[in-house]
Coordinates of C-alpha atoms in Angstrom, one line a residue:
M1 CA 66.3 108.4 123.0
D2 CA 68.6 105.6 124.1
L3 CA 71.8 105.7 122.0
D4 CA 73.0 102.4 123.3
E5 CA 69.8 100.7 122.1
I6 CA 70.1 102.4 118.7
A7 CA 73.7 101.1 118.4
T8 CA 72.6 97.6 119.4
R9 CA 69.7 97.5 116.9
L10 CA 72.0 98.9 114.2
G11 CA 74.8 96.5 115.0
V12 CA 77.4 99.2 115.4
P13 CA 79.7 100.4 118.2
A14 CA 77.9 102.6 120.7
E15 CA 80.7 105.2 120.6
E16 CA 80.0 105.7 116.8
V17 CA 76.3 106.5 117.5
E18 CA 77.3 108.8 120.4
R19 CA 79.7 110.6 118.0
V20 CA 77.0 111.2 115.4
H21 CA 74.6 112.5 118.2
R22 CA 77.3 114.8 119.6
L23 CA 78.5 116.3 116.2
A24 CA 75.0 116.6 114.7
G25 CA 73.7 118.3 117.9
D26 CA 70.6 120.4 117.1
H27 CA 71.8 121.2 113.6
P28 CA 69.2 120.9 110.8
S29 CA 69.3 118.1 108.4
A30 CA 68.4 118.4 104.7
P31 CA 65.4 116.9 102.8
L32 CA 65.9 114.3 100.1
P33 CA 64.8 115.4 96.6
A34 CA 61.4 114.2 95.5
K35 CA 61.5 110.5 94.4
A36 CA 60.1 111.5 91.0
D37 CA 63.1 113.8 90.5
A38 CA 65.6 111.3 91.7
P39 CA 66.3 109.4 88.4
A40 CA 67.3 112.6 86.6
I41 CA 69.5 113.6 89.5
L42 CA 71.2 110.2 89.7
E43 CA 71.9 110.3 86.0
R44 CA 73.4 113.8 86.4
L45 CA 75.6 112.3 89.2
A46 CA 76.9 109.7 86.8
V47 CA 75.2 106.8 88.7
R48 CA 75.1 103.7 86.6
P49 CA 71.7 102.1 85.9
D50 CA 72.3 99.1 88.1
D51 CA 73.3 101.2 91.1
A52 CA 70.5 103.7 90.4
A53 CA 68.0 100.8 90.4
E54 CA 69.2 99.7 93.9
I55 CA 69.0 103.3 95.2
M56 CA 65.5 103.8 93.9
A57 CA 64.4 100.4 95.3
G58 CA 65.5 101.5 98.8
W59 CA 64.2 105.0 98.7
P60 CA 63.3 106.3 102.2
E61 CA 59.6 106.9 101.5
P62 CA 57.3 107.5 104.5
G63 CA 56.0 104.2 105.8
S64 CA 58.6 102.1 103.9
P65 CA 59.1 98.8 105.8
L66 CA 62.8 98.9 104.8
W67 CA 63.4 101.9 107.0
T68 CA 63.4 101.3 110.7
E69 CA 63.2 104.2 113.2
D70 CA 66.9 103.8 113.9
L71 CA 67.9 104.0 110.3
R72 CA 65.7 107.1 109.8
W73 CA 67.4 108.6 112.9
L74 CA 70.9 107.9 111.5
L75 CA 70.0 109.2 108.0
D76 CA 68.7 112.5 109.5
R77 CA 71.5 113.0 112.0
S78 CA 74.4 112.0 109.7
T79 CA 73.1 114.4 107.1
A80 CA 72.9 117.1 109.8
L81 CA 76.5 116.3 110.9
V82 CA 77.9 116.8 107.4
R83 CA 75.8 119.9 106.7
A84 CA 77.0 121.5 110.0
D85 CA 80.5 121.5 108.5
L86 CA 79.5 123.1 105.2
G87 CA 82.7 124.7 103.7
G88 CA 84.9 122.3 105.7
H89 CA 87.8 120.7 103.9
L90 CA 89.0 117.8 106.2
W91 CA 88.0 114.2 105.9
L92 CA 84.9 113.5 107.9
S93 CA 83.1 110.3 108.7
P94 CA 79.3 110.8 108.4
G95 CA 78.6 107.8 110.7
P96 CA 79.3 104.2 111.5
E97 CA 79.9 101.6 108.8
L98 CA 76.7 99.6 108.6
P99 CA 76.1 95.9 107.8
R100 CA 75.4 96.1 104.1
D101 CA 73.8 92.7 103.6
R102 CA 70.5 93.8 105.2
G103 CA 69.1 95.5 102.1
P104 CA 69.3 98.7 100.1
A105 CA 68.4 101.0 103.0
W106 CA 71.4 99.7 105.0
Q107 CA 73.7 99.5 101.9
H108 CA 73.0 103.0 100.6
L109 CA 72.1 105.1 103.7
Y110 CA 75.0 107.4 103.1
V111 CA 74.2 107.7 99.5
Y112 CA 70.8 109.1 100.5
A113 CA 72.6 111.5 102.8
Y114 CA 74.7 112.6 99.9
L115 CA 71.6 113.1 97.7
A116 CA 70.0 115.2 100.5
L117 CA 73.1 117.4 100.6
T118 CA 73.4 117.9 96.9
G119 CA 71.1 120.9 96.8
V120 CA 72.8 122.4 99.9
V121 CA 76.4 122.2 98.5
A122 CA 75.1 123.4 95.0
G123 CA 73.9 126.5 96.8
Y124 CA 77.3 126.9 98.5
H125 CA 78.9 126.7 95.0
R126 CA 76.6 129.3 93.6
D127 CA 77.3 131.6 96.5
H128 CA 81.0 131.4 95.5
G129 CA 80.3 131.8 91.8
V130 CA 81.4 128.3 90.9
P131 CA 80.3 127.4 87.4
E132 CA 77.5 124.8 87.2
D133 CA 79.6 122.4 85.1
V134 CA 82.3 122.3 87.8
T135 CA 79.6 121.6 90.4
W136 CA 78.2 118.6 88.6
A137 CA 81.5 117.3 87.5
T138 CA 82.6 117.4 91.1
L139 CA 79.5 115.8 92.5
A140 CA 79.4 113.1 89.8
D141 CA 82.2 111.4 91.7
L142 CA 79.3 109.7 93.5
G143 CA 78.6 107.5 90.4
R144 CA 82.2 106.8 89.8
N145 CA 82.7 105.6 93.4
L146 CA 79.6 103.5 93.4
A147 CA 80.8 101.8 90.3
I148 CA 84.2 101.1 91.9
D149 CA 82.5 99.8 95.0
R150 CA 80.5 97.3 92.8
R151 CA 83.7 96.2 91.0
M152 CA 85.3 95.7 94.4
Q153 CA 82.4 93.5 95.5
R154 CA 81.4 96.0 98.2
E155 CA 85.0 96.4 99.6
G156 CA 85.4 100.0 98.6
W157 CA 82.5 102.0 100.0
P158 CA 83.6 102.2 103.7
V159 CA 86.4 104.4 102.6
M160 CA 84.3 106.3 100.1
Q161 CA 81.6 107.3 102.5
S162 CA 84.1 109.6 104.3
W163 CA 85.8 110.7 101.1
L164 CA 82.5 111.9 99.5
T165 CA 81.8 114.3 102.5
L166 CA 84.5 116.5 101.0
H167 CA 82.4 117.0 97.8
A168 CA 79.2 117.4 99.9
R169 CA 80.7 120.3 101.9
G170 CA 82.4 122.2 99.1
G171 CA 85.9 121.1 100.2
L172 CA 86.9 119.6 96.9
Y173 CA 86.5 120.5 93.2
E174 CA 87.1 118.5 90.1
L175 CA 88.9 120.6 87.5
G176 CA 89.8 118.6 84.4
R177 CA 91.9 115.6 85.1
L178 CA 92.5 116.2 88.8
Q179 CA 90.6 117.0 92.0
F180 CA 91.7 119.8 94.3
Q181 CA 91.1 119.8 98.1
R182 CA 91.1 123.1 99.9
G183 CA 92.9 123.6 103.2
G184 CA 95.7 125.7 104.8
D185 CA 98.0 127.1 102.3
T186 CA 98.1 124.0 100.0
L187 CA 95.8 122.6 97.5
D188 CA 95.9 118.8 97.8
L189 CA 95.7 116.9 94.5
H190 CA 93.7 113.8 94.1
I191 CA 93.6 111.6 91.0
P192 CA 90.2 110.1 90.1
E193 CA 89.8 107.1 87.8
A194 CA 89.2 109.1 84.7
G195 CA 91.5 108.0 81.9
P196 CA 95.2 108.5 81.2
M197 CA 97.0 110.9 83.5
T198 CA 99.0 112.5 80.6
P199 CA 101.4 115.4 81.3
A200 CA 99.2 117.6 79.1
A201 CA 96.0 116.8 81.0
V202 CA 97.7 117.3 84.3
A203 CA 99.2 120.6 83.2
A204 CA 95.8 121.9 82.0
S205 CA 94.2 120.9 85.2
L206 CA 96.8 122.7 87.3
D207 CA 96.4 125.8 85.2
E208 CA 92.7 125.7 85.7
A209 CA 93.1 125.5 89.5
R210 CA 95.5 128.4 89.4
D211 CA 92.7 130.5 88.1
F212 CA 89.8 128.9 89.9
F213 CA 90.7 129.3 93.5
P214 CA 91.7 132.9 93.5
R215 CA 88.6 133.7 91.5
H216 CA 86.1 131.8 93.7
F217 CA 87.8 131.8 97.1
P218 CA 89.8 135.1 97.1
D219 CA 90.2 135.1 100.9
E220 CA 92.2 131.8 100.8
Q221 CA 95.9 132.1 99.8
Y222 CA 97.4 128.9 98.4
T223 CA 101.1 128.8 97.7
E224 CA 101.7 125.1 96.9
F225 CA 100.2 122.1 95.3
A226 CA 100.6 118.9 97.5
C227 CA 99.8 115.3 97.2
G228 CA 99.9 112.2 99.4
S229 CA 99.8 109.0 97.5
W230 CA 101.5 105.7 96.7
L231 CA 101.9 107.1 93.2
L232 CA 104.8 109.2 94.7
D233 CA 106.7 106.2 95.9
P234 CA 110.1 106.4 94.3
Q235 CA 110.3 102.6 94.3
L236 CA 108.0 102.8 91.2
L237 CA 111.0 104.2 89.3
D238 CA 112.6 100.7 89.5
Y239 CA 109.7 99.3 87.5
L240 CA 108.2 101.9 85.2
P241 CA 109.6 103.4 82.0
A242 CA 111.1 106.8 82.4
D243 CA 108.5 108.4 80.1
S244 CA 105.4 106.8 81.9
N245 CA 102.7 109.1 83.1
I246 CA 103.2 108.2 86.7
V247 CA 107.0 108.9 86.6
R248 CA 106.4 112.2 84.9
F249 CA 103.8 113.1 87.5
Q250 CA 106.3 112.2 90.3
Q251 CA 108.9 114.5 88.7
R252 CA 106.7 117.5 89.5
F253 CA 107.1 117.0 93.3
D254 CA 109.7 117.6 96.0
L255 CA 109.2 114.7 98.3
E256 CA 109.0 115.2 102.1
P257 CA 111.1 112.8 104.3
Y258 CA 109.4 109.5 104.6
E259 CA 107.3 108.8 107.7
E260 CA 105.2 105.8 108.3
P261 CA 101.6 107.0 107.9
E262 CA 99.4 106.5 110.9
G263 CA 96.3 104.4 110.3
L264 CA 97.1 103.8 106.6
D265 CA 98.6 100.7 105.0
A266 CA 100.2 101.7 101.7
D267 CA 100.1 98.1 100.4
V268 CA 96.3 98.0 100.9
E269 CA 95.9 101.3 99.1
V270 CA 98.0 100.2 96.1
L271 CA 95.9 97.0 95.8
R272 CA 92.7 99.1 96.2
F273 CA 93.6 101.5 93.3
A274 CA 95.7 99.2 91.0
F275 CA 93.4 96.2 91.1
R276 CA 90.2 97.3 92.8
S277 CA 90.4 94.3 95.0
L278 CA 91.6 93.7 98.5
S279 CA 91.0 90.0 98.7
T280 CA 92.4 88.5 95.5
P281 CA 95.6 86.4 96.3
L282 CA 98.8 87.9 94.9
D283 CA 99.4 85.0 92.5
R284 CA 95.9 85.5 91.0
L285 CA 96.1 89.3 90.5
P286 CA 95.8 90.5 86.8
R287 CA 99.0 91.4 85.1
G288 CA 97.6 93.4 82.2
T289 CA 99.6 96.6 82.7
V290 CA 103.2 97.5 83.6
L291 CA 101.9 99.0 86.8
Q292 CA 99.9 95.9 87.8
R293 CA 103.0 93.7 87.2
A294 CA 105.2 96.1 89.2
V295 CA 102.8 96.1 92.1
A296 CA 102.3 92.4 92.3
D297 CA 106.0 91.5 91.7
H298 CA 107.1 93.9 94.4
L299 CA 104.7 92.5 97.0
R300 CA 105.4 88.9 96.0
A301 CA 109.1 89.5 96.5
G302 CA 108.4 90.6 100.1
G303 CA 108.6 94.3 99.4
H304 CA 106.2 97.0 100.7
W305 CA 105.0 100.1 99.1
Q306 CA 105.2 103.6 100.7
W307 CA 102.7 106.3 101.0
R308 CA 104.7 109.5 100.2
R309 CA 103.9 113.1 100.3
G310 CA 105.3 115.8 98.1
R311 CA 104.6 119.4 97.0
F312 CA 105.6 122.0 94.5
R313 CA 105.0 125.7 94.2
I314 CA 101.8 126.9 92.5

């Protein structure tokens, strides 16, 4: 096996291929579900019909001309890499970002890895007594993020391929309106695109988490909820009504002192979440909501948004 040659044929940096090889080691991969079973699984994962059709068209069947030896190697080893960290709760890249204009095998390689790991992580959930409805609500974030990626004209998935390894390892759970990421002595909150973030919905989700984690992970002791997000930027208070859902969400948190985040541009993240676009000029961004107008006006005035972190006691 020549890793440099694999990297060249895949069109990715050699160090990325070497990283996959090193972290996957001799760990076992996981088999894909049978192709005949895939449509029902994709439906259960909330994958839209247009995305499901692409995934089925590129299915890694034996002998498929879409799948080169190098792609098959990467699928096998990236799946093994993620499986080796089952139970982990940190962000994890499953492999290099691939050129996505070469067909469905290239575009959806990490989707196939996720599908292969669905049975593995469902078993991990069962071992911890996690209810089946929580398992599938959590794993169905795949469909949500594929739909977002399509809306973003394929600008979104490079981030999502790492994000979804949290779900595939049992590191994150969707409980009502919020998602909760395990780790240390804090439960990190994430806010999926799933309707209004009303105070009542947030409170119900927090209460569910207060019961869920001691019940299913009794050896882990969590003392605080935490969140890192542009939604906690106090500059939003200058633009949003005092009774807005975002302001009332902010009010739950004690903010940590501001530090410029390493490797993260808050302006980019705001555009990603508020507009689902990273390439639309500021003067052409939609202005349909108070939040969209606030984000665009602040940036057009030369301002910048902040990624802030806050916490509060469980």
